[in-house]
C-alpha positions as semicolon CSV with decimal commas, in nm:
position;residue;x (nm);y (nm);z (nm)
1;X;16,831;6,080;3,297
2;X;16,954;6,433;3,259
3;X;17,001;6,697;3,525
4;X;16,676;6,863;3,423
5;X;16,479;6,539;3,473
6;X;16,623;6,490;3,822
7;X;16,539;6,850;3,911
8;X;16,178;6,799;3,799
9;X;16,153;6,482;4,008
10;X;16,284;6,663;4,317
11;X;16,034;6,944;4,270
12;X;15,748;6,694;4,235
13;X;15,859;6,508;4,548
14;X;15,886;6,835;4,741
15;X;15,536;6,948;4,636
16;X;15,388;6,609;4,726
17;X;15,564;6,616;5,064
18;X;15,427;6,962;5,143
19;X;15,071;6,870;5,040
20;X;15,075;6,544;5,238
21;X;15,227;6,724;5,538
22;X;14,948;6,984;5,535
23;X;14,681;6,714;5,506
24;X;14,834;6,518;5,796
25;X;14,853;6,833;6,010
26;X;14,489;6,921;5,938
27;X;14,387;6,562;6,014
28;X;14,569;6,573;6,350
29;X;14,399;6,902;6,443
30;X;14,053;6,764;6,356
31;X;14,128;6,445;6,551
32;X;14,222;6,639;6,864
33;X;13,914;6,862;6,838
34;X;13,679;6,567;6,798
35;X;13,835;6,354;7,073
36;X;13,906;6,613;7,344
37;X;13,701;6,631;7,663
38;X;13,470;6,935;7,702
39;X;13,657;7,033;8,020
40;X;13,975;7,078;7,814
41;X;13,814;7,260;7,525
42;X;13,941;7,609;7,612
43;X;14,228;7,515;7,841
44;X;14,557;7,318;7,840
45;X;14,686;7,483;7,524
46;X;15,050;7,382;7,575
47;X;14,968;7,008;7,610
48;X;14,749;7,038;7,300
49;X;15,037;7,183;7,098
50;X;15,267;6,905;7,222
51;X;15,006;6,640;7,137
52;X;14,964;6,794;6,791
53;X;15,340;6,788;6,728
54;X;15,367;6,431;6,856
55;X;15,080;6,305;6,643
56;X;15,215;6,483;6,338
57;X;15,561;6,336;6,395
58;X;15,429;5,981;6,441
59;X;15,212;6,001;6,127
60;X;15,491;6,161;5,924
61;X;15,737;5,887;6,017
62;X;15,489;5,622;5,905
63;X;15,433;5,795;5,571
64;X;15,802;5,864;5,521
65;X;15,868;5,499;5,430
66;X;15,684;5,497;5,089
67;X;15,833;5,840;5,015
68;X;16,180;5,702;5,092
69;X;16,120;5,387;4,885
70;X;16,000;5,586;4,583
71;X;16,292;5,831;4,587
72;X;16,547;5,554;4,647
73;X;16,417;5,351;4,354
74;X;16,441;5,656;4,128
75;X;16,805;5,695;4,235
76;X;16,906;5,333;4,174
77;X;17,054;5,413;3,834
78;X;17,263;5,698;3,980
79;X;17,508;5,592;4,253
80;X;17,595;5,959;4,322
81;X;17,234;6,061;4,373
82;X;17,227;6,317;4,660
83;X;16,876;6,215;4,761
84;X;16,999;5,888;4,916
85;X;17,221;6,060;5,171
86;X;16,957;6,325;5,230
87;X;16,695;6,062;5,309
88;X;16,925;5,896;5,564
89;X;16,980;6,230;5,736
90;X;16,605;6,292;5,733
91;X;16,546;5,958;5,908
92;X;16,809;6,040;6,170
93;X;16,646;6,378;6,233
94;X;16,304;6,217;6,268
95;X;16,426;5,955;6,517
96;X;16,617;6,209;6,727
97;X;16,300;6,421;6,734
98;X;16,102;6,117;6,851
99;X;16,352;6,056;7,133
100;X;16,332;6,419;7,248
101;X;15,952;6,425;7,232
102;X;15,903;6,086;7,401
103;X;16,156;6,123;7,684
104;X;16,177;6,499;7,743
105;X;15,887;6,708;7,613
106;X;15,588;6,478;7,668
107;X;15,690;6,368;8,023
108;X;15,723;6,735;8,121
109;X;15,376;6,815;7,989
110;X;15,227;6,494;8,138
111;X;15,362;6,549;8,490
112;X;15,262;6,916;8,478
113;X;14,908;6,824;8,377
114;X;14,891;6,552;8,645
115;X;15,019;6,780;8,923
116;X;14,758;6,879;9,179
117;X;14,618;7,224;9,099
118;X;14,560;7,289;9,470
119;X;14,937;7,295;9,524
120;X;15,124;7,617;9,471
121;X;15,295;7,709;9,146
122;X;15,640;7,644;9,288
123;X;15,535;7,300;9,416
124;X;15,390;7,202;9,077
125;X;15,706;7,315;8,898
126;X;15,931;7,122;9,137
127;X;15,717;6,806;9,112
128;X;15,713;6,823;8,733
129;X;16,085;6,892;8,712
130;X;16,184;6,614;8,953
131;X;15,975;6,341;8,788
132;X;16,088;6,450;8,440
133;X;16,452;6,442;8,548
134;X;16,409;6,093;8,692
135;X;16,255;5,975;8,364
136;X;16,527;6,137;8,150
137;X;16,812;6,024;8,380
138;X;16,705;5,659;8,354
139;X;16,698;5,675;7,974
140;X;17,030;5,863;7,944
141;X;17,214;5,630;8,187
142;X;17,074;5,328;8,009
143;X;17,173;5,472;7,669
144;X;17,532;5,572;7,750
145;X;17,593;5,266;7,967
146;X;17,508;5,035;7,678
147;X;17,671;5,254;7,414
148;X;18,015;5,261;7,578
149;X;18,012;4,892;7,674
150;X;17,841;4,704;7,391
151;X;17,782;4,975;7,130
152;X;17,948;4,781;6,849
153;X;17,829;4,647;6,517
154;X;17,941;4,289;6,457
155;X;17,941;4,240;6,082
156;X;17,991;3,888;5,942
157;X;18,264;3,904;5,679
158;X;18,448;3,654;5,462
159;X;18,826;3,676;5,434
160;X;18,966;3,585;5,093
161;X;19,336;3,499;5,106
162;X;19,522;3,630;4,798
163;X;19,800;3,442;4,618
164;X;20,134;3,471;4,795
165;X;19,986;3,510;5,144
166;X;20,194;3,349;5,420
167;X;19,981;3,302;5,732
168;X;20,274;3,189;5,945
169;X;20,487;3,496;5,877
170;X;20,253;3,782;5,960
171;X;19,918;3,834;6,129
172;X;19,799;4,078;5,864
173;X;19,695;4,003;5,509
174;X;19,939;4,117;5,247
175;X;19,885;4,132;4,877
176;X;20,168;4,010;4,660
177;X;20,305;4,285;4,443
178;X;20,178;4,246;4,097
179;X;20,361;4,355;3,788
180;X;20,236;4,630;3,562
181;X;20,058;4,373;3,350
182;X;19,781;4,286;3,598
183;X;19,546;4,002;3,498
184;X;19,223;4,106;3,327
185;X;18,889;4,099;3,511
186;X;18,787;3,740;3,414
187;X;19,120;3,616;3,545
188;X;19,071;3,810;3,869
189;X;18,731;3,644;3,917
190;X;18,885;3,303;3,862
191;X;19,162;3,376;4,114
192;X;18,912;3,498;4,376
193;X;18,685;3,199;4,326
194;X;18,974;2,958;4,378
195;X;19,123;3,144;4,676
196;X;19,078;3,000;5,029
197;X;18,812;3,173;5,245
198;X;18,757;3,210;5,618
199;X;18,444;3,347;5,790
200;X;18,508;3,614;6,054
201;X;18,334;3,887;6,255
202;X;18,439;4,250;6,213
203;X;18,358;4,468;6,517
204;X;18,297;4,839;6,447
205;X;18,204;5,111;6,698
206;X;17,865;5,247;6,596
207;X;17,759;5,612;6,619
208;X;17,554;5,753;6,906
209;X;17,269;5,841;6,669
210;X;17,247;5,481;6,548
211;X;17,246;5,353;6,905
212;X;16,967;5,594;7,004
213;X;16,771;5,455;6,711
214;X;16,853;5,099;6,821
215;X;16,745;5,164;7,181
216;X;16,421;5,327;7,065
217;X;16,359;5,031;6,839
218;X;16,431;4,780;7,117
219;X;16,198;4,951;7,367
220;X;15,937;4,995;7,096
221;X;15,954;4,628;6,999
222;X;15,894;4,519;7,359
223;X;15,587;4,743;7,383
224;X;15,463;4,669;7,031
225;X;15,495;4,291;7,069
226;X;15,261;4,304;7,368
227;X;15,025;4,585;7,270
228;X;14,996;4,505;6,898
229;X;14,966;4,134;6,976
230;X;14,664;4,212;7,194
231;X;14,526;4,492;6,977
232;X;14,522;4,303;6,647
233;X;14,274;4,064;6,808
234;X;14,073;4,301;7,029
235;X;14,005;4,573;6,769
236;X;13,786;4,354;6,541
237;X;13,648;4,166;6,845
238;X;13,537;4,490;7,016
239;X;13,377;4,627;6,700
240;X;13,180;4,309;6,640
241;X;13,087;4,296;7,011
242;X;12,961;4,655;6,986
243;X;12,717;4,539;6,717
244;X;12,605;4,237;6,921
245;X;12,554;4,453;7,233
246;X;12,406;4,746;7,041
247;X;12,166;4,973;7,234
248;X;11,800;4,879;7,225
249;X;11,510;5,100;7,342
250;X;11,387;5,038;7,700
251;X;11,081;5,161;7,890
252;X;11,074;5,384;8,198
253;X;11,041;5,094;8,444
254;X;11,350;4,914;8,321
255;X;11,536;5,243;8,301
256;X;11,458;5,317;8,667
257;X;11,565;4,967;8,778
258;X;11,893;4,985;8,594
259;X;11,958;5,339;8,714
260;X;11,902;5,230;9,074
261;X;12,144;4,942;9,025
262;X;12,409;5,173;8,883
263;X;12,357;5,420;9,168
264;X;12,413;5,143;9,420
265;X;12,733;5,044;9,246
266;X;12,845;5,407;9,237
267;X;12,789;5,439;9,613
268;X;12,991;5,121;9,667
269;X;13,277;5,262;9,461
270;X;13,275;5,586;9,663
271;X;13,272;5,391;9,989
272;X;13,553;5,163;9,869
273;X;13,762;5,462;9,761
274;X;13,726;5,638;10,098
275;X;13,802;5,316;10,285
276;X;14,120;5,248;10,092
277;X;14,230;5,609;10,117
278;X;14,234;5,578;10,494
279;X;14,407;5,241;10,471
280;X;14,690;5,373;10,254
281;X;14,726;5,678;10,475
282;X;14,793;5,455;10,778
283;X;15,001;5,193;10,597
284;X;15,168;5,323;10,283
285;X;15,244;5,077;10,003
286;X;15,329;5,247;9,675
287;X;15,281;4,941;9,455
288;X;14,949;4,836;9,612
289;X;14,821;5,193;9,603
290;X;14,908;5,230;9,234
291;X;14,752;4,895;9,149
292;X;14,436;4,978;9,345
293;X;14,416;5,319;9,174
294;X;14,438;5,158;8,830
295;X;14,168;4,902;8,916
296;X;13,947;5,170;9,069
297;X;13,987;5,384;8,758
298;X;13,878;5,093;8,539
299;X;13,561;5,044;8,748
300;X;13,483;5,415;8,717
301;X;13,534;5,412;8,339
302;X;13,315;5,102;8,303
303;X;13,046;5,268;8,513
304;X;13,057;5,580;8,296
305;X;13,016;5,366;7,984
306;X;12,715;5,186;8,132
307;X;12,550;5,514;8,234
308;X;12,601;5,659;7,886
309;X;12,459;5,342;7,727
310;X;12,160;5,344;7,964
311;X;12,075;5,704;7,880
312;X;12,107;5,626;7,509
313;X;11,873;5,327;7,538
314;X;11,611;5,534;7,723
315;X;11,628;5,825;7,478
316;X;11,499;5,626;7,183
317;X;11,526;5,912;6,936
318;X;11,902;5,944;6,999
319;X;11,974;5,589;6,880
320;X;12,117;5,589;6,528
321;X;12,030;5,250;6,373
322;X;12,312;5,279;6,118
323;X;12,599;5,303;6,368
324;X;12,587;4,936;6,481
325;X;12,599;4,817;6,120
326;X;12,890;5,052;6,049
327;X;13,066;4,898;6,351
328;X;12,991;4,549;6,220
329;X;13,132;4,636;5,876
330;X;13,438;4,793;6,041
331;X;13,476;4,481;6,255
332;X;13,492;4,251;5,952
333;X;13,721;4,494;5,769
334;X;13,966;4,510;6,061
335;X;13,941;4,131;6,093
336;X;14,066;4,104;5,734
337;X;14,344;4,353;5,812
338;X;14,454;4,158;6,121
339;X;14,450;3,827;5,933
340;X;14,648;3,986;5,647
341;X;14,908;4,117;5,892
342;X;14,955;3,775;6,051
343;X;14,971;3,608;5,710
344;X;15,223;3,862;5,580
345;X;15,451;3,816;5,884
346;X;15,424;3,439;5,849
347;X;15,510;3,441;5,476
348;X;15,776;3,711;5,481
349;X;15,951;3,646;5,814
350;X;15,901;3,281;5,903
351;X;15,902;3,149;5,545
352;X;16,185;3,383;5,436
353;X;15,985;3,581;5,182
354;X;15,893;3,298;4,946
355;X;15,547;3,451;4,894
356;X;15,551;3,836;4,899
357;X;15,169;3,870;4,925
358;X;15,108;4,229;5,047
359;X;15,444;4,353;4,918
360;X;15,351;4,233;4,568
361;X;15,009;4,399;4,599
362;X;15,161;4,732;4,710
363;X;15,417;4,717;4,429
364;X;15,152;4,641;4,166
365;X;14,932;4,924;4,290
366;X;15,230;5,162;4,288
367;X;15,316;5,066;3,932
368;X;14,955;5,128;3,828
369;X;14,935;5,464;4,010
370;X;15,178;5,565;4,289
371;X;14,903;5,701;4,515
372;X;14,725;5,363;4,524
373;X;15,030;5,188;4,670
374;X;15,081;5,460;4,932
375;X;14,716;5,445;5,039
376;X;14,722;5,065;5,066
377;X;15,041;5,075;5,271
378;X;14,902;5,357;5,486
379;X;14,589;5,155;5,571
380;X;14,795;4,867;5,708
381;X;15,055;5,086;5,880
382;X;14,803;5,312;6,054
383;X;14,590;5,014;6,150
384;X;14,896;4,873;6,326
385;X;14,926;5,199;6,522
386;X;14,555;5,184;6,615
387;X;14,603;4,825;6,732
388;X;14,895;4,935;6,952
389;X;14,682;5,194;7,133
390;X;14,387;4,955;7,167
391;X;14,621;4,688;7,300
392;X;14,773;4,922;7,558
393;X;14,426;5,006;7,693
394;X;14,335;4,636;7,712
395;X;14,665;4,553;7,880
396;X;14,617;4,827;8,139
397;X;14,260;4,713;8,209
398;X;14,362;4,351;8,256
399;X;14,691;4,361;8,448
400;X;14,667;4,708;8,611
401;X;15,043;4,764;8,585
402;X;14,992;5,095;8,405
403;X;14,712;5,348;8,423
404;X;14,427;5,322;8,173
405;X;14,410;5,599;7,914
406;X;14,127;5,513;7,672
407;X;14,063;5,732;7,368
408;X;13,697;5,837;7,361
409;X;13,503;6,057;7,125
410;X;13,446;6,391;7,304
411;X;13,579;6,237;7,624
412;X;13,960;6,218;7,611
413;X;14,153;6,419;7,867
414;X;14,490;6,570;7,781
415;X;14,683;6,331;8,006
416;X;14,540;6,040;7,805
417;X;14,636;6,218;7,483
418;X;14,992;6,270;7,608
419;X;15,031;5,911;7,730
420;X;14,902;5,755;7,407
421;X;15,107;5,989;7,186
422;X;15,418;5,890;7,382
423;X;15,337;5,521;7,324
424;X;15,279;5,592;6,954
425;X;15,610;5,774;6,916
426;X;15,813;5,501;7,086
427;X;15,637;5,223;6,894
428;X;15,654;5,409;6,562
429;X;16,025;5,322;6,532
430;X;15,963;4,949;6,575
431;X;15,653;4,975;6,353
432;X;15,866;5,121;6,073
433;X;16,118;4,839;6,120
434;X;15,834;4,586;6,105
435;X;15,696;4,743;5,786
436;X;16,042;4,760;5,631
437;X;16,101;4,390;5,701
438;X;15,749;4,261;5,634
439;X;15,708;4,466;5,314
440;X;16,063;4,401;5,195
441;X;15,983;4,408;4,825
442;X;15,787;4,734;4,860
443;X;16,062;4,901;5,069
444;X;16,344;4,766;4,853
445;X;16,660;4,985;4,839
446;X;16,512;5,247;5,075
447;X;16,748;5,440;5,302
448;X;16,573;5,318;5,617
449;X;16,606;4,957;5,503
450;X;16,981;5,008;5,468
451;X;16,999;5,157;5,818
452;X;16,812;4,868;5,978
453;X;16,977;4,592;5,776
454;X;17,336;4,721;5,769
455;X;17,370;4,838;6,131
456;X;17,075;4,788;6,367
457;X;17,036;4,420;6,283
458;X;17,402;4,346;6,365
459;X;17,443;4,536;6,693
460;X;17,623;4,340;6,961
461;X;17,386;4,136;7,182
462;X;17,083;4,305;7,025
463;X;17,137;4,107;6,706
464;X;16,982;3,805;6,878
465;X;16,648;3,986;6,900
466;X;16,664;4,131;6,548
467;X;16,790;3,819;6,372
468;X;16,546;3,678;6,119
469;X;16,693;3,331;6,168
470;X;16,532;3,325;6,514
471;X;16,261;3,597;6,497
472;X;16,220;3,658;6,870
473;X;15,996;3,964;6,862
474;X;15,781;3,831;6,578
475;X;15,735;3,502;6,763
476;X;15,641;3,691;7,080
477;X;15,383;3,895;6,888
478;X;15,234;3,576;6,743
479;X;15,221;3,402;7,083
480;X;15,053;3,697;7,256
481;X;14,800;3,726;6,972
482;X;14,715;3,356;6,991
483;X;14,672;3,376;7,370
484;X;14,447;3,681;7,331
485;X;14,246;3,502;7,061
486;X;14,195;3,198;7,286
487;X;14,094;3,419;7,580
488;X;13,845;3,610;7,363
489;X;13,689;3,290;7,226
490;X;13,664;3,134;7,572
491;X;13,500;3,448;7,710
492;X;13,250;3,455;7,425
493;X;13,153;3,089;7,463
494;X;13,177;3,032;7,838
495;X;13,122;3,363;8,016
496;X;12,744;3,373;8,049
497;X;12,726;3,572;8,375
498;X;12,560;3,912;8,374
499;X;12,770;4,226;8,363
500;X;12,650;4,331;8,709
501;X;12,754;3,997;8,860
502;X;13,098;4,025;8,702
503;X;13,149;4,377;8,838
504;X;13,031;4,281;9,186
505;X;13,266;3,982;9,190
506;X;13,555;4,201;9,075
507;X;13,486;4,459;9,344
508;X;13,465;4,189;9,609
509;X;13,796;4,048;9,492
510;X;13,950;4,395;9,505
511;X;13,837;4,435;9,867
512;X;13,993;4,102;9,958
513;X;14,323;4,197;9,790
514;X;14,341;4,523;9,981
515;X;14,283;4,349;10,314
516;X;14,566;4,103;10,257
């Protein structure tokens, strides 16, 4: 292609990038407006801006992969194509931005939002600053400690000994001086093929930017293996369960009985909260207090859901009969997506890419019309991100090690936004690595694939986790998903107790745990 053709391609790519960026930004704004709690509607502007930037960055990184793959494939015929180096720098900039947002900006906004408003301004600033410094210090110490001790790339190489090499004389490899009449290329190939070879490992100090990317990827993989493993099962299960437990109209008598039952449970929660507040004041235990707070928050959120459902069932005219069927259709659609993800990982990772499956579909759609391939990839990539958030909420509500931050329509507080955006940003790096590996044919020759394959995959000690010979993280994701699937099936078939009985038993168990 001529210079003019390359210039036209760059202009087209730039226009497409601007249009997609504007659409993503508008989508993020609409999402925040629709999901935010009414109490935050005209307040917390700084956290909203940070959430908007974080969401935009996470979505942009996901969509950057097909853009990278398309530009890299157009540059395959030109080894001096400047777009290849530019794309690598763009990836580095995106990952450094994710690190700054996830470990500096969002923690500052989160701790500021969580600080007690009854405290003075100086106290809130000091609390926010101290907790943010603790968070950043842990990450920085972890980063530099690993970088200066094991921050090396161990590349497997093959040493080819040339003719005239004397291994007993020197420790270095010397080439015998050739005369001016060097052998032609076919003769060179024959000499190389017949030369003795030795496998070796070449250790190279990696750059700090690459190690930041590797650390983000490693942390993201740990979180994604757990959260996505749970979420890929719970998302379709919850949507189908929403159809099965869809609201049905009730009369005034049943409404009053249920309302009285919920009021009694609410009074018990208030009593339990006051009781444990006095207990922790007399005998402080940070871990037990945090665990109790997380469990208590789950009971409150469940109670709010039941109250909202009860009011909807009583107000018959507010029930939309189409919504449950939309949830059922979405449940089956996400079930197909989850099954396709598991099948793609199985075929591409565990069976070494013998059957491309989704990669072949994306490539065929791209060849037919580029937008079709991008949309198909985007559906699977963004569904993975949704599964990560859903899995984090389920994990928090089951093990109570972290606070629950569910995303609710017209009911999401800014602290939940900040927490989930931070999870998305950290997991977006590992999600891109998963997509690059799982959709290898689609992401062929992309700059990000070269970064992951050439350096991240061979980092010292971390190469065990990234090796495709023993796919540790992929196996962990599969195991967690299978456990979650078994738990969901057992609960559906065996758990026949009423919701009220389950809640009462859980509250009784919580009281016993606090007394121990």
